[in-house]
Coordinates of C-alpha atoms in Angstrom, one line a residue:
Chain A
X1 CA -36.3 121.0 177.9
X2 CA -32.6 122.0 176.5
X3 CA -32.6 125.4 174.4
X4 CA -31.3 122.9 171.4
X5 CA -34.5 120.8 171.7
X6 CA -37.0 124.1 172.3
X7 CA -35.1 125.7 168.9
X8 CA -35.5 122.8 166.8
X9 CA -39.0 122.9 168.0
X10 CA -39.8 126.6 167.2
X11 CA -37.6 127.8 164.8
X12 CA -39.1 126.1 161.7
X13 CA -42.1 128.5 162.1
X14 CA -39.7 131.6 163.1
X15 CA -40.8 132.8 159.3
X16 CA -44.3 132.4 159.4
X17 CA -44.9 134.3 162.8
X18 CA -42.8 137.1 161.2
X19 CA -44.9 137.7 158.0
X20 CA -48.4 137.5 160.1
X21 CA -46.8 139.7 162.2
X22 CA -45.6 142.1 159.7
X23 CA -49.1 141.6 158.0
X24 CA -50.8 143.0 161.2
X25 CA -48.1 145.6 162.6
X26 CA -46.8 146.6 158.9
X27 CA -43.6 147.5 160.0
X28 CA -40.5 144.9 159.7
X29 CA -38.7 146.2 162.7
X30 CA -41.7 146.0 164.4
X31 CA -42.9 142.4 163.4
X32 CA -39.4 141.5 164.5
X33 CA -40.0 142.7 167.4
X34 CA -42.8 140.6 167.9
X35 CA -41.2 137.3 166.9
X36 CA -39.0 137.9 169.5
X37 CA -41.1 138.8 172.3
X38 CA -43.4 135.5 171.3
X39 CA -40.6 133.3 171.2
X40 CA -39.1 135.0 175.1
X41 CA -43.1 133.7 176.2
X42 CA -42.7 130.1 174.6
X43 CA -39.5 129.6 176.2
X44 CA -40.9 130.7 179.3
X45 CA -43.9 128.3 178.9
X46 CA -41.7 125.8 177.1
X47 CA -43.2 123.1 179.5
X48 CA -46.3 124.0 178.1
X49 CA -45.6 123.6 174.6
X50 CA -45.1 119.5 174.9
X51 CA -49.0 119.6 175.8
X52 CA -50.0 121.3 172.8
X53 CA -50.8 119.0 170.0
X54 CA -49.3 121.8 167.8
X55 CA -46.8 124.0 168.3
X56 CA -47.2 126.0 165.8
X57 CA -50.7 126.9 165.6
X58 CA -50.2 127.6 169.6
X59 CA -47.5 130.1 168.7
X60 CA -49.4 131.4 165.7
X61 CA -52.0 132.1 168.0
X62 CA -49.7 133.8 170.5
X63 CA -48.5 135.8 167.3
X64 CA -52.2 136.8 166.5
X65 CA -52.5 138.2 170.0
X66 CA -49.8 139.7 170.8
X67 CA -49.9 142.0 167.8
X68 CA -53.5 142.7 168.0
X69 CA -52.8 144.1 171.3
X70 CA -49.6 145.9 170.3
X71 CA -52.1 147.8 167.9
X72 CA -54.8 148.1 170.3
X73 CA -51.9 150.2 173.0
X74 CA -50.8 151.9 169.8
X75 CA -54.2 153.5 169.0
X76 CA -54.9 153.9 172.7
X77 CA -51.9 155.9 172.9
X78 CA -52.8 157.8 169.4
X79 CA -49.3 156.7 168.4
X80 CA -49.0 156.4 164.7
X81 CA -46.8 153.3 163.2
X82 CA -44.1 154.6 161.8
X83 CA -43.3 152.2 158.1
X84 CA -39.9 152.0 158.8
X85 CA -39.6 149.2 156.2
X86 CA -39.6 151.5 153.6
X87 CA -36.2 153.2 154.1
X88 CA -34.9 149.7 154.9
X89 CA -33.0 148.7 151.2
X90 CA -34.1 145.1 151.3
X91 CA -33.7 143.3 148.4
X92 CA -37.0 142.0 148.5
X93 CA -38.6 145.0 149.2
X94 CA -37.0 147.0 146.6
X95 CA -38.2 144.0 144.2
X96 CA -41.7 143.9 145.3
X97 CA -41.5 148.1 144.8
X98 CA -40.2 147.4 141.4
X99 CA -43.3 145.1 140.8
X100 CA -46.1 147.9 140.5
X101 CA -49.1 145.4 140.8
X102 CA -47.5 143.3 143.3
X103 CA -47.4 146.8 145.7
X104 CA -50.6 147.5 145.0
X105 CA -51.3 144.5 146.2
X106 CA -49.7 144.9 149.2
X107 CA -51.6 148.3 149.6
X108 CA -54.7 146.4 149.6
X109 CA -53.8 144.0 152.0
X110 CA -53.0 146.4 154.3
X111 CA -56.1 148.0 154.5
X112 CA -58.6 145.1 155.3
X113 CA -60.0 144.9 158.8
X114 CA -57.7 142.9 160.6
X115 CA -59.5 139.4 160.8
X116 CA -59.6 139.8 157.2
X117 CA -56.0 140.3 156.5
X118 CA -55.0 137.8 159.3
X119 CA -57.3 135.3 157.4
X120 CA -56.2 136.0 154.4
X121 CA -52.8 135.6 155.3
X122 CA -53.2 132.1 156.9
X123 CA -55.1 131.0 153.9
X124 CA -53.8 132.4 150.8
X125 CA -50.3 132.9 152.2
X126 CA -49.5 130.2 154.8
X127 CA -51.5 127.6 152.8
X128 CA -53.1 126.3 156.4
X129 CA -56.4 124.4 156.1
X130 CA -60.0 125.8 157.4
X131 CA -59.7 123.4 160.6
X132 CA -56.5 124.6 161.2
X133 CA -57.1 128.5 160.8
X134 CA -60.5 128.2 163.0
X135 CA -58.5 126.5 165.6
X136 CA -55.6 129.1 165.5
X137 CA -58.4 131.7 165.6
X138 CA -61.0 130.1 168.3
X139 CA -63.5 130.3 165.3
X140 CA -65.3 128.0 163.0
X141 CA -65.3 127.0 159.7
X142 CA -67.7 128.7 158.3
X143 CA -66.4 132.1 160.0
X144 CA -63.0 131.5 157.9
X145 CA -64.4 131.3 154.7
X146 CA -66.8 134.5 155.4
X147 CA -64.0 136.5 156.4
X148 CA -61.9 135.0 153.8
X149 CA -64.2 135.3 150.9
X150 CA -64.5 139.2 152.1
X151 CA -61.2 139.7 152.0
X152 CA -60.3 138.1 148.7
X153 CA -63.7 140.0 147.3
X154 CA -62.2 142.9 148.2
X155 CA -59.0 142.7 146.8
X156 CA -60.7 142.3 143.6
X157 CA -62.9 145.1 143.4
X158 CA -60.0 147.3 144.3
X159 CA -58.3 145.4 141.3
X160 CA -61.2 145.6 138.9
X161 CA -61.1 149.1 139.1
X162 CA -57.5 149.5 138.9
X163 CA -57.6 147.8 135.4
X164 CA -60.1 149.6 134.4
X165 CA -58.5 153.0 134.6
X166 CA -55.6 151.4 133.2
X167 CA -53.2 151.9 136.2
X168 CA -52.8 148.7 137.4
Chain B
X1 CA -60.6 124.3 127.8
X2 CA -58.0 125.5 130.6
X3 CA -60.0 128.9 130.9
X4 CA -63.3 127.4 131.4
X5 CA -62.0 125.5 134.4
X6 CA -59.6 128.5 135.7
X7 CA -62.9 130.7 135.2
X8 CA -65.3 128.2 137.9
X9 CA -62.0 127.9 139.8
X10 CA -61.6 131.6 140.1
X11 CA -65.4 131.9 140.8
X12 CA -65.0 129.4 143.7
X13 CA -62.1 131.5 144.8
X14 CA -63.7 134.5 145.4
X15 CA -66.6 132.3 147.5
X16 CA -63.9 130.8 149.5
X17 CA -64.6 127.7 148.7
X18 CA -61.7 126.0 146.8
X19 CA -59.4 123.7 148.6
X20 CA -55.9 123.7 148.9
X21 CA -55.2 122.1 145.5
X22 CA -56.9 124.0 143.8
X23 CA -55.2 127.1 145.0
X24 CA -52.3 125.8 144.2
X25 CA -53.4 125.0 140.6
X26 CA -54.4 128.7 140.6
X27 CA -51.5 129.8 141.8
X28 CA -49.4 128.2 138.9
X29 CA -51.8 129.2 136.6
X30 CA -51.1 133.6 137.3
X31 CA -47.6 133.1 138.1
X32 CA -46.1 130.8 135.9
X33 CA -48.5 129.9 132.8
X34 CA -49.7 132.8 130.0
X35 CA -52.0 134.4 131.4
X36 CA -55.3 135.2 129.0
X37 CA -56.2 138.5 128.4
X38 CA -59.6 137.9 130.3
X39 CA -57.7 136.9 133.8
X40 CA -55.0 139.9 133.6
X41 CA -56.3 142.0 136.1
X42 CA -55.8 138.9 139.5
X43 CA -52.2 138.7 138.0
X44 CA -50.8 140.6 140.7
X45 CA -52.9 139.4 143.4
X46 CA -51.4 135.9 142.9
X47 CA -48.3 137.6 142.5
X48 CA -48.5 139.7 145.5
X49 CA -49.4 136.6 147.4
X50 CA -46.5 134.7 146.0
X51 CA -44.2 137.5 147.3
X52 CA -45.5 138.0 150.7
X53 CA -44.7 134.0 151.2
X54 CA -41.1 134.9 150.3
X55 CA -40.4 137.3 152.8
X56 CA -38.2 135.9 156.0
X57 CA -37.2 137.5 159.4
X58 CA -33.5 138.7 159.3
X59 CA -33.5 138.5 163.4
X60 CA -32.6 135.4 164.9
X61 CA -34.9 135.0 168.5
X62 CA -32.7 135.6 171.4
X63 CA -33.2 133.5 174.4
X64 CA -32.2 133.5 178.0
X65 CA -29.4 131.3 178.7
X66 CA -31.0 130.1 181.4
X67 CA -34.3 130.0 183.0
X68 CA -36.4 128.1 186.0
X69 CA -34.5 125.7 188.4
X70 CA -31.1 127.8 187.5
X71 CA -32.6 131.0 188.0
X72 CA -33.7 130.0 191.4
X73 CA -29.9 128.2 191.9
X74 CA -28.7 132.1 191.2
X75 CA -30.7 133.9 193.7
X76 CA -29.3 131.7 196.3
X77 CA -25.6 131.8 195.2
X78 CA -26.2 136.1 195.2
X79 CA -27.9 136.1 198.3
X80 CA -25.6 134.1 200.3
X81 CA -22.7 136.2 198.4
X82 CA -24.5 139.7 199.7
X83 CA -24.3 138.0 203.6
X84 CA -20.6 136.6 203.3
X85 CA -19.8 140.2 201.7
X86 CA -21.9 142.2 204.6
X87 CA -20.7 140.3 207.5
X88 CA -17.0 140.8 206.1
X89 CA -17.6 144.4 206.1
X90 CA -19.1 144.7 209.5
X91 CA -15.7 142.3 210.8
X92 CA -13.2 144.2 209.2
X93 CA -14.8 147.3 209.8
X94 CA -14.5 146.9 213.8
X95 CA -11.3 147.3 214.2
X96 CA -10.9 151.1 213.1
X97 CA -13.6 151.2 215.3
X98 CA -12.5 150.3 218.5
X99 CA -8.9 151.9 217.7
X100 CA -11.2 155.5 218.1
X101 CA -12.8 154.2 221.0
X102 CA -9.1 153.5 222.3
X103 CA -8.2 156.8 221.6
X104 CA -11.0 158.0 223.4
X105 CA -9.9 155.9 226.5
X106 CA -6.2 157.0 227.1
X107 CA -7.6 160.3 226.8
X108 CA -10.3 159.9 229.3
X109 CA -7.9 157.9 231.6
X110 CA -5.0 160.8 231.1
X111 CA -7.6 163.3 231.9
X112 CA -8.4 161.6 234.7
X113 CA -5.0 161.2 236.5
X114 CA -4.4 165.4 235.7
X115 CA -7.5 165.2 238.0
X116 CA -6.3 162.7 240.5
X117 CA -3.4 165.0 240.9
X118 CA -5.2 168.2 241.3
X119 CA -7.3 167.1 243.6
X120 CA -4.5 166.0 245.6
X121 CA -3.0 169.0 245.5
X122 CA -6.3 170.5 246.9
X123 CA -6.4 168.2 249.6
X124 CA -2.4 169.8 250.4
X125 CA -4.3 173.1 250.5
X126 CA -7.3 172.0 253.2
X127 CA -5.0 170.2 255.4
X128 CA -3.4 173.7 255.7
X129 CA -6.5 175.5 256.2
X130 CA -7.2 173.3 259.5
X131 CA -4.5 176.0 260.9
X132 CA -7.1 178.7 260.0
X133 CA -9.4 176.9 261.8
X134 CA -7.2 177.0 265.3
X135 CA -7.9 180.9 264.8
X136 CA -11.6 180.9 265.3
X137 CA -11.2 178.8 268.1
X138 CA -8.9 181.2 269.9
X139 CA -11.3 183.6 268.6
X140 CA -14.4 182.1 270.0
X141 CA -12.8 181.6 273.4
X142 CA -12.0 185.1 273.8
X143 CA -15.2 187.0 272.6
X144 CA -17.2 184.3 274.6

């Protein structure tokens, strides 16, 4: 398989992996990172990839994973995650700052358990279907929508409370 | 009549069970509709989802030139350059070698013909000692 060919391939999804990684690892540099390290193992595997039905839910997968164990080395190694992204003047980021609620939000999401926030991600952000986000996860159905409905439930509560003290 | 159904929809939301449509429909509703008094306070979760969707990576992946078959072409072309290299050395190496070793041998062969001669000059000297000799015979015939 020619680089061309692999790229067109992968590259549609280059954004997706990048915000579940940055969901998961919370830094930008860091989710960056990540994208690139998943896309060095697909071209690596990139034989592999023409067996897989979907691409993308493979490398989605391999996204999940890789960050999951990129936090796992981090807390082994009591290293703290530094949030970069914060000095980082994006434009986006500055505008989601200006937007008080929509940070809050942010805040929130941060601090599910990490099935949750990787479900809630897929779901609410990605727009994938159940089937798709058990496969992606080697889960079931039902699983998702636990996980999901915990997640969202959450968020809620958190903003129930914020309104009522006026804040939000 | 839209606030009864965005009510049940919300409802299912939190339950996890709406479908994609009608996330979408919810969606719309928060971000881009009035939003009643009685649904302020999930604004900005819609809104916060809505934002996390628009972020992109600013990196473009980076990939090997070249991997596999070519890789393995590569160790074979820098291998066989390391021999041709080596075995270029040791050749021209050899001469300055055996230009010490000749060195070594027109001295060795110069020292030898000093010693050629001095030996010589000590078998000069013996041949004149056989006259000593003639002494103890004349010696020994007298004291016999």
């Amino acid at each position: 398989m020619q680089q061309k060919e692999f790229l067109s391939i992968v590259l549609p999804f280059k954004d997706r992996l990048y915000r579940l990684a940055k969901r998961i690892l919370i830094s930008s540099e860091e989710a960056e990172d990540a994208v690139q390290e998943v896309y060095l193992k697909l071209w690596k595997g990139r034989l592999k990839i023409s067996n897989y039905k979907s691409a993308e839910a493979f490398a989605i997968t391999m996204t999940k994973n890789y960050c999951l164990d990129r936090l796992k080395s981090k807390q082994a190694s009591n290293l703290k995650i530094v949030h970069s992204n914060y000095q980082n003047s994006d434009n986006l980021e500055k505008q989601i700052e200006a937007n008080d609620g929509v940070a809050i939000v942010f805040k929130l999401m941060e601090s599910l358990p990490e099935q949750q926030k990787i479900v809630l991600q897929l779901r609410d952000v990605e727009e994938f279907e159940f089937a798709e986000i058990a496969k992606m996860l080697d889960s079931n159905e039902t699983a998702i929508r636990v996980a999901l409905s915990r997640a969202r439930k959450t968020i809620r509560e958190k903003l129930i409370q914020q309104h009522k003290y006026g804040i939000g | 009549m839209e606030s009864v159904n965005i009510e049940k929809l919300l409802e299912a939301y939190f339950e996890g069970n709406t479908t994609l449509n009608e996330e979408v429909i919810l969606r719309t509703y928060f971000t881009e509709k009035e939003v009643e008094p009685q649904f302020q306070m999930y604004a900005p979760l819609f809104a916060g989802l809505k934002a996390a969707k628009q972020e992109v990576a600013t990196k473009e992946p980076v990939l090997p030139e070249s991997l596999g078959i070519n890789r393995s072409w590569w160790y074979g072309i820098a291998a066989s350059a390391a021999i041709v290299v080596l075995v270029a050395g040791f050749m021209f190496s050899r001469p300055s070698i055996t230009a010490q070793e000749q060195e070594a041998l027109t001295a060795f062969n110069e020292s030898k013909k000093a010693m050629l001669i001095l030996s010589e000059n000590f078998n000069k000297g013996t041949g004149h000692l056989a006259i000593v000799n003639e002494f103890n015979n004349t010696k020994n015939r007298i004291l016999k």
